[in-house]
Coordinates of C-alpha atoms in Angstrom, one line a residue:
M1 CA 61.5 125.4 72.9
I2 CA 61.2 123.4 69.7
M3 CA 65.1 123.2 69.4
R4 CA 65.8 122.1 72.9
K5 CA 64.5 118.5 72.6
P6 CA 66.7 117.6 69.6
L7 CA 69.6 119.2 71.4
F8 CA 68.9 117.3 74.6
F9 CA 68.6 114.0 72.8
F10 CA 71.8 114.7 70.8
T11 CA 73.6 115.5 74.0
L12 CA 72.3 112.3 75.6
L13 CA 73.4 110.3 72.5
L14 CA 76.9 111.7 72.8
C15 CA 77.1 110.7 76.5
C16 CA 76.0 107.2 75.7
I17 CA 78.6 106.9 72.9
A18 CA 81.2 108.3 75.3
G19 CA 80.1 105.8 78.0
V20 CA 80.5 102.9 75.5
A21 CA 83.9 104.2 74.5
M22 CA 85.0 104.4 78.2
A23 CA 83.7 100.9 78.8
Q24 CA 85.8 99.6 75.9
D25 CA 88.9 100.8 77.7
Y26 CA 88.6 97.8 80.1
K27 CA 89.7 94.3 79.1
T28 CA 87.9 91.2 80.3
I29 CA 90.6 89.1 81.9
V30 CA 88.7 86.0 82.9
I31 CA 85.0 84.9 83.2
V32 CA 84.2 82.7 86.2
A33 CA 80.8 80.9 85.9
G34 CA 79.4 83.8 83.9
H35 CA 80.9 86.5 86.2
Y36 CA 83.1 89.0 84.2
I37 CA 86.4 90.1 85.8
T38 CA 88.1 93.0 84.1
D39 CA 91.4 94.8 84.6
Q40 CA 89.4 97.8 85.9
Y41 CA 89.6 96.9 89.6
A42 CA 90.0 94.0 92.1
K43 CA 86.9 91.8 92.5
T44 CA 85.5 89.3 94.9
I45 CA 82.7 87.0 93.5
Q46 CA 80.0 86.4 96.1
Q47 CA 78.9 82.9 97.1
G48 CA 75.7 81.7 95.6
E49 CA 74.4 80.5 92.3
G50 CA 76.6 77.4 92.2
I51 CA 79.6 79.0 93.8
T52 CA 81.0 78.4 97.3
G53 CA 84.3 79.3 98.8
T54 CA 86.5 82.4 98.1
V55 CA 87.0 83.7 94.5
Y56 CA 89.1 86.9 94.4
Y57 CA 90.9 88.7 91.6
N58 CA 93.9 90.8 92.6
R59 CA 94.3 93.5 89.9
S60 CA 97.9 94.6 90.8
Q61 CA 99.1 91.0 90.7
N62 CA 96.9 89.9 87.8
T63 CA 96.1 86.9 89.9
L64 CA 92.8 85.0 90.5
Y65 CA 92.7 83.3 93.9
L66 CA 90.6 80.2 94.5
E67 CA 90.3 79.1 98.1
D68 CA 88.3 76.0 98.9
V69 CA 86.0 76.8 96.0
S70 CA 83.3 74.7 94.5
I71 CA 81.7 75.8 91.2
T72 CA 78.9 74.1 89.3
T73 CA 77.7 75.8 86.2
E74 CA 76.2 75.2 82.7
D75 CA 78.8 77.6 81.4
Y76 CA 82.6 77.5 81.4
A77 CA 83.8 77.3 85.0
I78 CA 86.8 79.5 84.1
L79 CA 87.2 81.1 80.7
C80 CA 90.6 82.9 80.4
K81 CA 90.4 85.8 77.9
E82 CA 93.8 87.3 78.7
D83 CA 97.1 86.3 80.4
V84 CA 96.3 85.4 84.1
R85 CA 97.8 83.6 87.0
I86 CA 95.5 81.3 89.0
V87 CA 96.4 80.3 92.6
V88 CA 94.7 77.4 94.2
S89 CA 94.4 76.9 97.9
G90 CA 92.8 73.9 99.7
T91 CA 90.5 71.8 97.6
V92 CA 88.9 73.4 94.5
T93 CA 86.3 71.6 92.4
L94 CA 85.1 73.0 89.1
K95 CA 82.2 71.2 87.3
S96 CA 80.6 72.1 84.0
T97 CA 77.3 70.3 83.5
D98 CA 76.8 71.3 79.8
D99 CA 79.1 70.7 76.8
K100 CA 81.6 73.4 78.0
D101 CA 85.2 73.1 79.2
C102 CA 85.9 73.4 82.9
I103 CA 88.9 75.7 82.1
S104 CA 89.3 77.2 78.6
V105 CA 92.2 79.4 77.4
V106 CA 91.7 81.5 74.2
S107 CA 94.2 81.7 71.4
G108 CA 97.6 83.3 72.2
R109 CA 97.0 83.7 75.9
N110 CA 99.3 82.4 78.7
V111 CA 97.8 81.0 81.9
V112 CA 99.7 79.6 84.9
I113 CA 97.9 77.5 87.5
E114 CA 99.8 76.9 90.7
T115 CA 99.6 76.7 94.5
T116 CA 101.6 78.1 97.4
T117 CA 99.8 75.8 99.9
P118 CA 101.0 72.2 100.2
G119 CA 98.4 69.5 99.6
S120 CA 96.1 71.7 97.5
K121 CA 94.0 69.9 94.9
L122 CA 92.1 71.0 91.8
N123 CA 89.3 68.7 90.5
L124 CA 87.9 69.3 87.1
V125 CA 84.7 67.6 85.9
S126 CA 83.1 68.2 82.4
H127 CA 81.1 66.5 79.7
E128 CA 83.5 68.1 77.2
N129 CA 87.2 69.1 78.0
A130 CA 88.6 69.3 81.5
V131 CA 91.0 71.8 80.0
G132 CA 90.6 73.2 76.5
L133 CA 93.5 75.1 74.8
M134 CA 92.9 77.1 71.7
A135 CA 95.6 77.7 69.1
D136 CA 98.9 79.1 70.5
A137 CA 97.4 79.1 74.0
F138 CA 99.9 78.3 76.8
L139 CA 99.0 76.5 80.1
T140 CA 101.6 75.8 82.8
V141 CA 100.6 73.8 86.0
S142 CA 103.2 74.1 88.8
G143 CA 104.0 74.5 92.5
G144 CA 103.2 70.9 93.6
L145 CA 99.5 71.2 92.7
E146 CA 97.5 67.9 92.3
V147 CA 95.0 68.1 89.5
T148 CA 92.4 65.5 88.6
C149 CA 90.6 65.8 85.2
D150 CA 87.4 63.7 84.6
A151 CA 85.9 64.6 81.3
K152 CA 85.4 63.4 77.7
Y153 CA 88.8 64.8 77.0
G154 CA 91.3 65.5 79.7
I155 CA 93.7 68.1 78.3
H156 CA 92.7 68.9 74.8
G157 CA 93.9 71.2 72.1
L158 CA 91.1 72.9 70.2
N159 CA 91.8 73.0 66.5
Y160 CA 90.0 75.5 64.3
N161 CA 90.6 76.5 60.7
N162 CA 93.4 73.9 60.4
S163 CA 95.3 75.4 63.3
T164 CA 97.1 73.4 65.9
G165 CA 96.0 73.3 69.5
G166 CA 97.8 74.9 72.4
F167 CA 100.9 74.3 74.5
F168 CA 100.9 72.5 77.8
S169 CA 103.6 72.0 80.5
V170 CA 104.0 70.6 84.0
T171 CA 106.7 72.0 86.2
G172 CA 107.8 71.9 89.8
S173 CA 108.2 68.9 92.1
G174 CA 105.1 67.2 93.4
T175 CA 102.9 68.5 90.6
I176 CA 100.7 65.6 89.5
I177 CA 98.0 65.7 86.8
T178 CA 95.7 62.6 86.5
A179 CA 93.8 63.0 83.2
T180 CA 90.9 60.7 82.6
G181 CA 89.0 60.9 79.3
F182 CA 86.4 58.8 77.5
T183 CA 88.1 59.6 74.2
G184 CA 91.6 60.7 75.1
S185 CA 93.5 62.1 78.1
V186 CA 96.0 64.3 76.3
S187 CA 95.3 65.1 72.7
G188 CA 95.3 67.7 70.0
L189 CA 98.1 69.8 71.4
A190 CA 100.7 71.6 69.3
K191 CA 103.5 70.6 71.7
N192 CA 104.0 69.3 75.2
L193 CA 106.7 71.7 76.3
K194 CA 108.6 69.7 79.0
Y195 CA 108.8 67.2 81.8
L196 CA 106.0 64.9 80.7
D197 CA 106.3 61.2 81.1
A198 CA 103.6 60.7 78.5
L199 CA 103.3 62.6 75.3
Y200 CA 100.2 62.8 73.1
S201 CA 98.7 59.9 74.9
S202 CA 95.5 58.5 73.4
S203 CA 94.7 56.3 76.3
S204 CA 91.7 56.9 78.5
E205 CA 93.8 57.6 81.6
V206 CA 97.3 58.7 82.2
A207 CA 99.2 60.4 85.1
L208 CA 101.4 63.2 84.1
V209 CA 104.3 64.0 86.5
P210 CA 107.6 65.9 86.1
A211 CA 109.9 63.4 84.4
H212 CA 113.1 64.4 86.2
H213 CA 113.9 63.8 89.9
Y214 CA 115.5 67.2 90.3
G215 CA 116.3 70.1 88.1
V216 CA 116.6 73.8 87.5
S217 CA 114.7 75.7 84.9
I218 CA 115.7 79.1 83.6
G219 CA 112.9 81.1 81.9
G220 CA 110.5 78.1 81.8
R221 CA 113.0 75.8 80.0
L222 CA 114.6 72.8 81.7
Q223 CA 118.4 73.3 81.7
F224 CA 119.9 71.2 84.5
S225 CA 118.7 67.9 85.9
D226 CA 119.7 64.4 86.7
A227 CA 119.2 63.7 83.0
N228 CA 120.6 66.9 81.5
T229 CA 123.6 68.6 83.1
S230 CA 124.9 71.0 80.5
F231 CA 123.6 73.8 78.2
D232 CA 125.0 76.2 75.7
W233 CA 123.9 79.6 77.1
G234 CA 125.2 81.4 74.1
V235 CA 122.0 80.7 72.2
S236 CA 119.6 81.3 75.1
P237 CA 116.8 83.8 74.4
Y238 CA 116.1 84.4 78.1
V239 CA 119.6 85.1 79.5
E240 CA 119.7 88.6 78.1
Y241 CA 123.2 89.4 79.4
G242 CA 126.1 87.7 81.3
T243 CA 126.5 84.0 82.0
V244 CA 124.7 81.3 84.0
T245 CA 126.4 78.1 84.9
Y246 CA 125.7 75.0 87.0
N247 CA 128.1 72.7 88.9
T248 CA 126.4 69.3 89.0
E249 CA 128.7 67.9 91.6
K250 CA 128.5 70.8 94.0
K251 CA 124.9 71.7 93.1
V252 CA 125.8 75.4 92.7
L253 CA 124.0 77.7 90.2
T254 CA 126.2 80.7 89.4
L255 CA 124.8 84.0 88.0
D256 CA 127.7 86.1 86.7
N257 CA 126.6 89.7 85.9
A258 CA 123.5 88.1 84.4
T259 CA 120.1 89.4 83.3
I260 CA 117.3 86.9 83.0
D261 CA 114.2 88.3 81.2
I262 CA 110.9 86.3 81.3
S263 CA 108.7 89.3 80.6
S264 CA 107.9 88.2 77.0
L265 CA 107.9 84.5 77.6
R266 CA 104.4 83.2 77.7
D267 CA 105.2 79.7 79.1
A268 CA 107.6 80.9 81.9
A269 CA 106.0 80.8 85.3
A270 CA 109.3 81.8 87.0
G271 CA 112.7 83.2 86.2
I272 CA 114.4 80.3 88.1
D273 CA 112.4 77.2 89.0
I274 CA 114.2 74.7 91.3
W275 CA 112.7 71.4 92.4
G276 CA 113.5 68.0 93.8
F277 CA 116.8 68.6 95.7
D278 CA 115.4 66.6 98.6
S279 CA 117.6 66.7 101.8
E280 CA 120.2 68.7 99.9
T281 CA 121.0 72.3 99.5
L282 CA 121.0 74.1 96.1
S283 CA 123.2 77.2 96.2
I284 CA 122.7 80.2 94.0
N285 CA 126.0 82.2 93.9
Y286 CA 125.9 85.6 92.2
I287 CA 128.6 87.9 91.1
L288 CA 128.4 91.6 90.2
L289 CA 124.9 92.9 89.2
N290 CA 122.3 90.3 88.4
T291 CA 118.6 91.0 87.5
I292 CA 115.5 88.8 87.0
K293 CA 112.8 90.7 85.1
C294 CA 109.5 89.1 86.0
S295 CA 106.7 91.1 84.5
K296 CA 104.2 90.2 87.3
K297 CA 105.4 86.6 87.4
T298 CA 107.7 84.9 90.0
G299 CA 111.4 85.4 90.4
V300 CA 112.6 82.2 92.0
T301 CA 110.6 79.1 93.1
H302 CA 112.0 76.3 95.2
S303 CA 110.3 73.0 96.1
G304 CA 111.0 69.3 96.9
I305 CA 109.3 66.1 95.9
S306 CA 109.3 64.5 99.4
S307 CA 108.7 66.0 102.8
K308 CA 112.5 66.7 102.9
A309 CA 112.6 69.5 100.4
G310 CA 116.2 70.6 101.1
N311 CA 117.3 74.2 101.5
L312 CA 118.0 77.1 99.1
S313 CA 121.0 79.2 99.7
F314 CA 121.9 82.6 98.2
Q315 CA 125.4 84.0 98.5
G316 CA 126.9 87.2 97.0
I317 CA 130.5 86.7 95.8
K318 CA 132.9 89.7 95.7
R319 CA 135.0 90.2 92.6
D320 CA 137.8 92.8 92.2
G321 CA 136.5 94.6 95.3
Y322 CA 133.0 94.9 94.0
D323 CA 130.0 93.7 96.0
A324 CA 127.5 91.4 94.3
S325 CA 123.8 92.3 94.1
L326 CA 120.6 90.6 93.0
R327 CA 117.5 92.3 91.9
I328 CA 114.2 90.6 91.2
Y329 CA 112.2 93.2 89.3
D330 CA 108.4 93.6 88.9
G331 CA 107.6 90.3 90.5
A332 CA 104.2 89.3 91.6
N333 CA 106.2 87.0 93.9
G334 CA 109.9 87.4 94.6
I335 CA 111.2 84.2 96.1
I336 CA 108.9 81.3 97.1
G337 CA 109.7 78.1 98.9
T338 CA 107.8 75.4 100.9
D339 CA 107.4 74.9 104.6
K340 CA 109.8 72.0 104.5
S341 CA 112.7 74.0 103.3
S342 CA 114.9 76.9 104.6
L343 CA 116.1 80.0 102.8
D344 CA 119.7 80.9 103.8
M345 CA 121.1 84.3 102.8
K346 CA 124.9 84.9 103.1
D347 CA 126.8 88.1 102.2
A348 CA 123.7 89.1 100.3
N349 CA 122.8 92.4 98.7
A350 CA 119.3 92.0 97.2
T351 CA 116.2 93.9 96.2
I352 CA 113.2 91.6 95.8
H353 CA 109.9 92.9 94.4
G354 CA 107.2 90.5 95.4
G355 CA 108.7 89.6 98.8
I356 CA 110.0 86.4 100.3
S357 CA 107.5 83.7 101.4
G358 CA 106.7 80.0 101.8
F359 CA 109.8 78.8 103.6
G360 CA 109.7 77.1 107.0
S361 CA 112.6 79.3 108.1
M362 CA 115.1 81.9 107.0
T363 CA 118.6 82.5 108.2
M364 CA 120.9 85.5 107.6
D365 CA 124.7 85.4 107.7
N366 CA 126.6 88.7 107.5
C367 CA 123.5 90.4 106.1
Y368 CA 120.2 91.8 107.3
I369 CA 116.8 93.0 106.2
S370 CA 117.0 96.7 105.5
V371 CA 113.5 97.1 103.9
P372 CA 111.1 97.0 105.5
E373 CA 112.7 98.8 108.4
N374 CA 112.9 96.4 111.4
G375 CA 111.6 93.7 109.1
Y376 CA 111.8 90.0 110.1
Y377 CA 110.9 86.5 108.9
D378 CA 107.6 85.4 110.5
T379 CA 107.6 81.5 110.7
D380 CA 103.9 81.5 111.3
K381 CA 103.0 83.6 108.2
R382 CA 106.0 82.1 106.4
A383 CA 107.0 85.5 105.0
V384 CA 109.1 88.5 105.5
C385 CA 107.0 91.0 107.5
S386 CA 107.1 94.6 108.5
R387 CA 107.3 95.6 112.1
D388 CA 103.5 95.8 112.3
G389 CA 103.2 92.2 111.2
S390 CA 102.0 92.8 107.7
V391 CA 103.5 90.8 104.9
A392 CA 106.1 92.9 103.0
N393 CA 105.8 93.0 99.2
D394 CA 109.2 94.7 98.7
V395 CA 112.2 93.4 100.5
S396 CA 115.8 94.7 100.5
I397 CA 118.8 92.8 102.1
K398 CA 122.2 94.4 102.8
V399 CA 125.6 93.0 103.6
G400 CA 126.8 93.5 107.1
K401 CA 125.3 93.6 110.6
L402 CA 122.3 95.7 111.5
L403 CA 123.6 98.0 114.2
L404 CA 121.0 98.4 117.0
R405 CA 121.3 101.5 119.0
G406 CA 122.5 100.4 122.5
D407 CA 124.0 97.1 121.2
I408 CA 127.4 97.8 122.8
N409 CA 128.7 94.2 122.6
G410 CA 127.3 93.6 119.0
D411 CA 125.4 90.4 119.8
G412 CA 122.2 91.7 118.1
F413 CA 120.3 92.4 121.3
V414 CA 120.0 95.3 123.7
N415 CA 120.0 94.0 127.3
T416 CA 121.9 94.1 130.6
T417 CA 125.1 92.6 129.0
D418 CA 125.4 95.9 127.1
V419 CA 125.2 97.8 130.4
T420 CA 128.2 95.8 131.6
A421 CA 130.0 96.4 128.3
L422 CA 129.3 100.1 128.6
Y423 CA 130.7 100.3 132.1
N424 CA 133.8 98.5 130.9
V425 CA 134.3 101.3 128.4
I426 CA 133.7 104.0 130.9
F427 CA 136.1 102.6 133.5
G428 CA 138.8 101.9 130.8
T429 CA 138.9 98.1 131.1
D430 CA 137.7 97.9 127.4
T431 CA 139.7 100.0 124.9
T432 CA 138.7 98.1 121.7
T433 CA 135.0 98.9 121.5
D434 CA 134.1 101.7 119.0
R435 CA 133.4 104.7 121.3
T436 CA 131.0 106.3 118.8
I437 CA 128.4 103.6 119.5
C438 CA 128.8 104.2 123.3
D439 CA 128.0 107.9 123.1
L440 CA 124.3 107.3 123.4
D441 CA 123.3 110.8 124.5
G442 CA 125.3 112.4 121.7
K443 CA 127.2 114.8 124.0
G444 CA 130.7 113.6 122.9
D445 CA 131.7 112.0 126.3
I446 CA 131.2 108.5 127.5
N447 CA 129.8 108.6 131.1
T448 CA 126.9 107.6 133.4
T449 CA 124.4 109.7 131.4
D450 CA 125.0 107.2 128.5
V451 CA 124.2 104.4 130.9
T452 CA 120.9 106.2 131.8
E453 CA 120.2 106.5 128.1
L454 CA 120.9 102.8 127.6
Y455 CA 118.4 101.9 130.2
N456 CA 115.8 104.2 128.4
I457 CA 116.5 102.3 125.2
M458 CA 116.1 98.9 127.0
F459 CA 112.8 99.9 128.5
G460 CA 111.4 101.8 125.5
T461 CA 111.4 105.3 127.1
A462 CA 114.2 106.7 124.9
E463 CA 113.3 109.6 122.7

């Protein structure tokens, strides 16, 4: 009996140590008003204690969603401890009442703040920094989000131990940041990456907008615009293989057996970012095998500055008898557009992880959605959906026509016109239609039993 107590407490101590070790396996991704969010599981922060609206973390996408959120706290409103994507919907207001930043990004981390909902706004209010970026931290604001910063410093690099503050960029059409600071609006940064009308401004108020009217970025770097129409791809660190070219006059981006890898680029929100082609169509032609490696980011984004966003077209080009294909791999989002634009697919073979969403419409020319089976573009949800109406995360498109059983005349529908076409085959007045698609009962002959089966298909009673 004397030995059991020490043994019991020793066992308990080991369990506690093991529990601490297990707890250390989980990383804190972001802290929202004192609420810790880890990579252990998805999490929804309940309303109350200065928080209203919907705050939700999607673990598989590594994305924090803020929907019509208002946060008032004495702490950091959002403290980003690891790489994370933040999606804003509606109007989001973050207020820090103490000497803390509204949004703070720790050293070496990459944060992307964007919206997929037109008209969304992010308001930041603080007695210190609206946005604080520590050494080598990256922040990208994109997707047409309107941000207002009202603080001592608007966007500020935090310099410790003689280090230089973080990196900041604005991308995508319609993205506007108004930074108001008592001391300075944009200051202390190591480098403003791109597209800024004002660099290192010390004025108390400045509006930051994309400096180019239209453009195409590859791997987070501006390559083609109304101010810059050529680039030497031979020294590009993000085109891993093949070639990428742009025809300014025709507005055609061509991927030729290319691999674009943004998985290790901290400041890249998307593999290809297209903006500002208002009332015009930008075409992406691809030849042979082309891949965009996303690493939980976005494959392709498309947006316009005005209400006329223009269209985005994908077309596969055969070479030497080989079909072209496009693969967007490991994307949190595959292809994203706006409700003012259309996505047009022609002769397309494509596998898109992260789905297709955001566009007002989608057209298919000599190609069809093969995955999900019976998939379609839902203009209300503005996404490719499965037959049950759920938004599809993985989408595959194949060249050719989707052959519907019973579609004798090949118009894409099964109706009474197919009954007439089938009778024409039976009576010999049509000798050109493929007889294999007319043998609906599978018995090898084309006769009235196939007509009966066709009616069963039309009325949903076929086996």
